[in-house]
């Protein structure tokens, strides 16, 4: 998945303590609210649904940040699907 990263993409993944998907997000992320939404969607697909640590970085930087979050409700995730 990391091979698909393009400049300014955000790469999200659970820390080693948690099982769940990694994700690439493209586009303009001009607020912390959008980052938090992406994290909650990712946590929704993790084995644990709360207190999950997600690391993220904006490519090509290697400055990782970590957010501890909970899952977005399943109904809200479904409404956001394409």
Short mmCIF file of C-alpha atoms in Angstrom, two decimals:
data_model
loop_
_atom_site.label_atom_id
_atom_site.label_comp_id
_atom_site.label_asym_id
_atom_site.label_seq_id
_atom_site.Cartn_x
_atom_site.Cartn_y
_atom_site.Cartn_z
CA UNK A 1 0.00 0.00 0.00
CA UNK A 2 2.84 2.39 0.83
CA UNK A 3 4.07 2.07 -2.76
CA UNK A 4 0.89 3.84 -3.91
CA UNK A 5 1.61 7.01 -1.92
CA UNK A 6 1.78 10.27 -3.85
CA UNK A 7 3.03 13.63 -2.65
CA UNK A 8 0.77 15.15 0.04
CA UNK A 9 -1.18 11.91 0.61
CA UNK A 10 -1.94 11.02 4.21
CA UNK A 11 -1.02 7.50 5.32
CA UNK A 12 -2.87 6.07 8.34
CA UNK A 13 -2.24 2.76 10.13
CA UNK A 14 -2.90 1.23 13.54
CA UNK A 15 0.12 0.97 15.81
CA UNK A 16 1.64 -2.47 16.38
CA UNK A 17 -0.60 -2.94 19.44
CA UNK A 18 -3.75 -3.11 17.27
CA UNK A 19 -5.05 -5.16 14.34
CA UNK A 20 -6.69 -3.21 11.54
CA UNK A 21 -6.35 -1.71 8.08
CA UNK A 22 -3.98 0.90 6.75
CA UNK A 23 -5.39 3.67 4.57
CA UNK A 24 -4.28 6.32 2.12
CA UNK A 25 -6.27 9.54 1.97
CA UNK A 26 -5.89 11.93 -0.96
CA UNK A 27 -7.14 15.46 -1.32
CA UNK A 28 -7.23 18.58 0.75
CA UNK A 29 -7.18 17.91 4.47
CA UNK A 30 -7.41 21.44 5.80
CA UNK A 31 -8.78 20.71 9.25
CA UNK A 32 -8.14 18.45 12.20
CA UNK A 33 -11.80 17.41 12.00
CA UNK A 34 -11.20 15.64 8.67
CA UNK A 35 -8.19 13.81 10.08
CA UNK A 36 -10.25 12.75 13.11
CA UNK A 37 -13.05 11.54 10.83
CA UNK A 38 -10.61 9.45 8.78
CA UNK A 39 -9.18 7.95 11.97
CA UNK A 40 -12.66 7.06 13.30
CA UNK A 41 -13.54 5.34 10.02
CA UNK A 42 -10.31 3.31 10.15
CA UNK A 43 -10.94 2.37 13.80
CA UNK A 44 -14.39 1.18 12.68
CA UNK A 45 -12.62 -1.54 10.72
CA UNK A 46 -10.20 -2.54 13.53
CA UNK A 47 -10.71 -5.48 15.86
CA UNK A 48 -11.00 -3.09 18.83
CA UNK A 49 -13.51 -0.26 18.50
CA UNK A 50 -12.21 2.16 21.13
CA UNK A 51 -8.94 3.49 22.50
CA UNK A 52 -7.16 2.45 19.28
CA UNK A 53 -3.88 4.15 18.46
CA UNK A 54 -3.62 5.26 14.83
CA UNK A 55 -0.41 6.70 13.43
CA UNK A 56 -0.47 9.02 10.45
CA UNK A 57 1.90 11.05 8.35
CA UNK A 58 1.68 13.24 5.28
CA UNK A 59 3.89 11.83 2.53
CA UNK A 60 6.80 12.33 1.93
CA UNK A 61 7.53 13.50 5.48
CA UNK A 62 8.36 10.89 8.08
CA UNK A 63 6.94 12.91 10.99
CA UNK A 64 4.45 10.49 12.50
CA UNK A 65 1.63 11.65 14.72
CA UNK A 66 -0.54 9.39 16.84
CA UNK A 67 -4.22 9.74 17.69
CA UNK A 68 -6.09 7.56 20.20
CA UNK A 69 -9.67 7.27 19.03
CA UNK A 70 -12.88 5.28 18.94
CA UNK A 71 -14.97 4.04 16.04
CA UNK A 72 -17.45 6.13 14.13
CA UNK A 73 -20.88 4.54 14.42
CA UNK A 74 -21.49 1.87 11.75
CA UNK A 75 -24.54 3.73 10.38
CA UNK A 76 -22.45 6.88 9.80
CA UNK A 77 -19.70 4.88 8.13
CA UNK A 78 -22.27 3.33 5.78
CA UNK A 79 -23.62 6.77 4.82
CA UNK A 80 -20.10 7.87 3.81
CA UNK A 81 -19.46 4.89 1.51
CA UNK A 82 -19.22 5.53 -2.20
#
